[in-house]
GROMACS .gro file of C-alpha atoms in nm:
model
  202
    1MET     CA    1   0.000   0.000   0.000
    2ALA     CA    2   0.286   0.237   0.081
    3ALA     CA    3   0.443   0.170  -0.259
    4LEU     CA    4   0.112   0.239  -0.432
    5ALA     CA    5   0.076   0.565  -0.239
    6VAL     CA    6   0.427   0.675  -0.342
    7LEU     CA    7   0.355   0.583  -0.705
    8ALA     CA    8   0.026   0.773  -0.702
    9ALA     CA    9   0.193   1.081  -0.555
   10ALA     CA   10   0.470   1.071  -0.814
   11GLU     CA   11   0.220   1.030  -1.099
   12LEU     CA   12   0.007   1.318  -0.973
   13ARG     CA   13   0.312   1.546  -0.977
   14ARG     CA   14   0.374   1.460  -1.343
   15GLY     CA   15   0.032   1.591  -1.445
   16ASP     CA   16  -0.051   1.525  -1.810
   17ASP     CA   17   0.280   1.343  -1.857
   18ALA     CA   18   0.178   1.073  -1.608
   19MET     CA   19   0.128   0.713  -1.717
   20LEU     CA   20  -0.243   0.765  -1.643
   21PRO     CA   21  -0.313   1.139  -1.653
   22PRO     CA   22  -0.549   1.233  -1.367
   23THR     CA   23  -0.742   1.458  -1.608
   24LEU     CA   24  -0.876   1.147  -1.783
   25LEU     CA   25  -1.035   1.025  -1.463
   26ARG     CA   26  -1.219   1.355  -1.432
   27ARG     CA   27  -1.405   1.289  -1.756
   28PRO     CA   28  -1.745   1.137  -1.663
   29ALA     CA   29  -1.785   0.948  -1.991
   30PHE     CA   30  -1.439   0.791  -1.960
   31THR     CA   31  -1.498   0.690  -1.599
   32ALA     CA   32  -1.847   0.557  -1.676
   33ALA     CA   33  -1.721   0.343  -1.967
   34ASN     CA   34  -1.446   0.185  -1.760
   35THR     CA   35  -1.670   0.137  -1.458
   36THR     CA   36  -1.927  -0.041  -1.674
   37ALA     CA   37  -1.656  -0.260  -1.826
   38GLY     CA   38  -1.532  -0.347  -1.478
   39ILE     CA   39  -1.878  -0.437  -1.351
   40MET     CA   40  -1.932  -0.659  -1.656
   41ASN     CA   41  -1.624  -0.869  -1.588
   42LEU     CA   42  -1.672  -0.867  -1.210
   43CYS     CA   43  -2.018  -1.022  -1.248
   44THR     CA   44  -1.928  -1.248  -1.541
   45LEU     CA   45  -1.612  -1.412  -1.407
   46GLY     CA   46  -1.738  -1.431  -1.050
   47THR     CA   47  -2.061  -1.598  -1.164
   48LEU     CA   48  -1.873  -1.830  -1.398
   49PHE     CA   49  -1.657  -1.951  -1.110
   50VAL     CA   50  -1.961  -2.019  -0.892
   51LEU     CA   51  -2.134  -2.191  -1.183
   52MET     CA   52  -1.850  -2.441  -1.222
   53LEU     CA   53  -1.869  -2.525  -0.851
   54PHE     CA   54  -2.248  -2.551  -0.875
   55HIS     CA   55  -2.225  -2.811  -1.152
   56GLN     CA   56  -1.963  -3.020  -0.975
   57SER     CA   57  -2.049  -2.981  -0.604
   58VAL     CA   58  -2.428  -2.947  -0.615
   59GLN     CA   59  -2.524  -3.136  -0.929
   60HIS     CA   60  -2.227  -3.377  -0.904
   61ARG     CA   61  -2.126  -3.355  -1.268
   62SER     CA   62  -1.787  -3.460  -1.398
   63ALA     CA   63  -1.524  -3.190  -1.447
   64LEU     CA   64  -1.565  -3.203  -1.828
   65LEU     CA   65  -1.941  -3.153  -1.858
   66PRO     CA   66  -1.951  -2.814  -1.682
   67ASP     CA   67  -1.680  -2.686  -1.914
   68LEU     CA   68  -1.874  -2.799  -2.220
   69SER     CA   69  -2.198  -2.660  -2.083
   70VAL     CA   70  -2.078  -2.300  -2.093
   71VAL     CA   71  -1.975  -2.314  -2.461
   72PRO     CA   72  -2.289  -2.110  -2.548
   73LEU     CA   73  -2.135  -1.824  -2.351
   74PHE     CA   74  -1.899  -1.785  -2.644
   75ALA     CA   75  -2.193  -1.633  -2.827
   76ARG     CA   76  -2.010  -1.318  -2.720
   77ALA     CA   77  -1.739  -1.402  -2.977
   78VAL     CA   78  -2.007  -1.416  -3.246
   79MET     CA   79  -2.189  -1.105  -3.126
   80ALA     CA   80  -1.880  -0.889  -3.066
   81PRO     CA   81  -1.828  -0.808  -3.439
   82VAL     CA   82  -2.200  -0.740  -3.471
   83GLY     CA   83  -2.187  -0.519  -3.164
   84GLY     CA   84  -1.888  -0.336  -3.309
   85ARG     CA   85  -2.073  -0.260  -3.632
   86ILE     CA   86  -2.379  -0.141  -3.440
   87THR     CA   87  -2.158   0.080  -3.222
   88SER     CA   88  -1.987   0.235  -3.524
   89ARG     CA   89  -2.325   0.326  -3.674
   90LEU     CA   90  -2.528   0.427  -3.369
   91GLY     CA   91  -2.266   0.515  -3.110
   92PRO     CA   92  -2.192   0.323  -2.788
   93ARG     CA   93  -2.491   0.416  -2.574
   94LEU     CA   94  -2.762   0.203  -2.737
   95PRO     CA   95  -2.557  -0.121  -2.774
   96ALA     CA   96  -2.416  -0.075  -2.423
   97ALA     CA   97  -2.765  -0.039  -2.276
   98ALA     CA   98  -2.890  -0.335  -2.481
   99GLY     CA   99  -2.592  -0.547  -2.377
  100LEU     CA  100  -2.645  -0.468  -2.010
  101LEU     CA  101  -3.015  -0.551  -2.033
  102VAL     CA  102  -2.967  -0.878  -2.224
  103GLY     CA  103  -2.674  -0.993  -2.009
  104ALA     CA  104  -2.856  -0.908  -1.687
  105SER     CA  105  -3.157  -1.105  -1.811
  106GLY     CA  106  -2.936  -1.409  -1.857
  107LEU     CA  107  -2.788  -1.376  -1.509
  108ALA     CA  108  -3.138  -1.329  -1.365
  109LEU     CA  109  -3.247  -1.655  -1.527
  110LEU     CA  110  -2.955  -1.832  -1.360
  111THR     CA  111  -3.088  -1.733  -1.019
  112ARG     CA  112  -3.390  -1.958  -1.086
  113SER     CA  113  -3.175  -2.268  -1.134
  114GLY     CA  114  -3.148  -2.530  -0.864
  115ALA     CA  115  -2.996  -2.867  -0.789
  116HIS     CA  116  -3.240  -3.039  -1.026
  117SER     CA  117  -3.207  -2.793  -1.316
  118GLY     CA  118  -3.116  -2.959  -1.644
  119TYR     CA  119  -2.912  -2.818  -1.928
  120VAL     CA  120  -3.225  -2.719  -2.120
  121ASP     CA  121  -3.316  -2.497  -1.825
  122LEU     CA  122  -2.975  -2.330  -1.822
  123LEU     CA  123  -2.919  -2.288  -2.197
  124PRO     CA  124  -3.136  -1.973  -2.245
  125ALA     CA  125  -2.950  -1.804  -1.960
  126PHE     CA  126  -2.613  -1.888  -2.116
  127LEU     CA  127  -2.718  -1.758  -2.457
  128LEU     CA  128  -2.856  -1.431  -2.319
  129TRP     CA  129  -2.553  -1.384  -2.095
  130GLY     CA  130  -2.305  -1.438  -2.378
  131THR     CA  131  -2.500  -1.225  -2.625
  132GLY     CA  132  -2.519  -0.939  -2.377
  133CYS     CA  133  -2.144  -0.946  -2.317
  134GLY     CA  134  -2.085  -0.955  -2.692
  135LEU     CA  135  -2.289  -0.638  -2.740
  136LEU     CA  136  -2.148  -0.462  -2.436
  137THR     CA  137  -1.773  -0.519  -2.478
  138PRO     CA  138  -1.713  -0.325  -2.803
  139ALA     CA  139  -1.948  -0.052  -2.686
  140VAL     CA  140  -1.762   0.022  -2.362
  141VAL     CA  141  -1.422   0.007  -2.536
  142ALA     CA  142  -1.544   0.247  -2.806
  143ALA     CA  143  -1.695   0.476  -2.543
  144ALA     CA  144  -1.367   0.493  -2.352
  145ILE     CA  145  -1.163   0.564  -2.665
  146ALA     CA  146  -1.407   0.828  -2.791
  147THR     CA  147  -1.355   1.044  -2.483
  148VAL     CA  148  -0.980   1.098  -2.535
  149PRO     CA  149  -0.769   1.260  -2.809
  150ALA     CA  150  -0.661   1.031  -3.092
  151GLU     CA  151  -0.301   1.018  -2.967
  152ARG     CA  152  -0.422   0.873  -2.635
  153SER     CA  153  -0.653   0.608  -2.780
  154GLY     CA  154  -0.405   0.331  -2.697
  155LEU     CA  155  -0.394   0.451  -2.336
  156ALA     CA  156  -0.774   0.458  -2.314
  157SER     CA  157  -0.799   0.105  -2.453
  158ALA     CA  158  -0.534  -0.017  -2.206
  159VAL     CA  159  -0.716   0.141  -1.910
  160ASN     CA  160  -1.041  -0.020  -2.021
  161ASN     CA  161  -0.876  -0.360  -2.052
  162THR     CA  162  -0.709  -0.319  -1.711
  163ALA     CA  163  -1.043  -0.229  -1.555
  164ARG     CA  164  -1.200  -0.544  -1.699
  165GLN     CA  165  -0.918  -0.779  -1.600
  166THR     CA  166  -0.879  -0.635  -1.249
  167SER     CA  167  -1.251  -0.645  -1.184
  168GLY     CA  168  -1.269  -1.002  -1.312
  169ALA     CA  169  -1.000  -1.106  -1.063
  170ILE     CA  170  -1.187  -0.928  -0.784
  171GLY     CA  171  -1.511  -1.100  -0.887
  172ILE     CA  172  -1.347  -1.443  -0.862
  173ALA     CA  173  -1.194  -1.353  -0.525
  174VAL     CA  174  -1.527  -1.235  -0.386
  175ALA     CA  175  -1.706  -1.542  -0.520
  176THR     CA  176  -1.441  -1.769  -0.367
  177ARG     CA  177  -1.483  -1.599  -0.032
  178ARG     CA  178  -1.860  -1.627  -0.041
  179VAL     CA  179  -1.851  -1.993  -0.142
  180SER     CA  180  -1.595  -2.081   0.125
  181CYS     CA  181  -1.801  -1.907   0.392
  182GLY     CA  182  -2.113  -2.093   0.281
  183ALA     CA  183  -1.932  -2.424   0.274
  184SER     CA  184  -1.810  -2.376   0.630
  185MET     CA  185  -2.166  -2.346   0.763
  186PRO     CA  186  -2.309  -2.685   0.870
  187SER     CA  187  -2.636  -2.795   0.717
  188ARG     CA  188  -2.871  -3.031   0.898
  189SER     CA  189  -3.002  -3.170   0.572
  190ALA     CA  190  -2.660  -3.218   0.417
  191ARG     CA  191  -2.546  -3.571   0.342
  192PRO     CA  192  -2.196  -3.685   0.255
  193ALA     CA  193  -2.125  -3.633  -0.113
  194SER     CA  194  -2.028  -3.999  -0.150
  195THR     CA  195  -2.386  -4.106  -0.070
  196ARG     CA  196  -2.537  -3.891  -0.342
  197PRO     CA  197  -2.570  -4.062  -0.679
  198PRO     CA  198  -2.450  -3.855  -0.974
  199ARG     CA  199  -2.729  -3.695  -1.170
  200ARG     CA  200  -2.768  -3.743  -1.543
  201TRP     CA  201  -2.735  -3.441  -1.764
  202ARG     CA  202  -3.077  -3.338  -1.892
   0.00000   0.00000   0.00000
């Protein structure tokens, strides 16, 4: 923490020549774009971690099936070019709002899943979740870059990527903490995992 404080003080003294000029952080659109990108990855990677544990610890799947089950999340790879074209024509606000709404709908559907939920129950949530991320990602990157001069576009893109990766790591850490706390609480109805027969994938 002391080293970070010294680095921050040194960067503030450099003003616009700093690695991350403080003036950029005072731009509401720049801050909003990076905050949105961070929230996207915080929720996505944290939920993905919990989902893997859910499949293996609650539904007692093999390690391979949960990995295959989230392949529809890669709808974001299909939707990202589409989202980029929409962003270039309409600007980042509409695709960002649509991506947030669609992705949040997918995550909301996941909250309805339980120990007996089959793959057919989870598939719509995965598709909505992946599609939303595919629309949102190019929009927030474009929004961040649009708020800075052309010569600082690389810096804006790097800050946006750092916000997403850092928030994703925080999301996994928070999810790990929550899961470990829940696992440490005894349950009267819990039975040893070895007595539970594995469920078939539906």
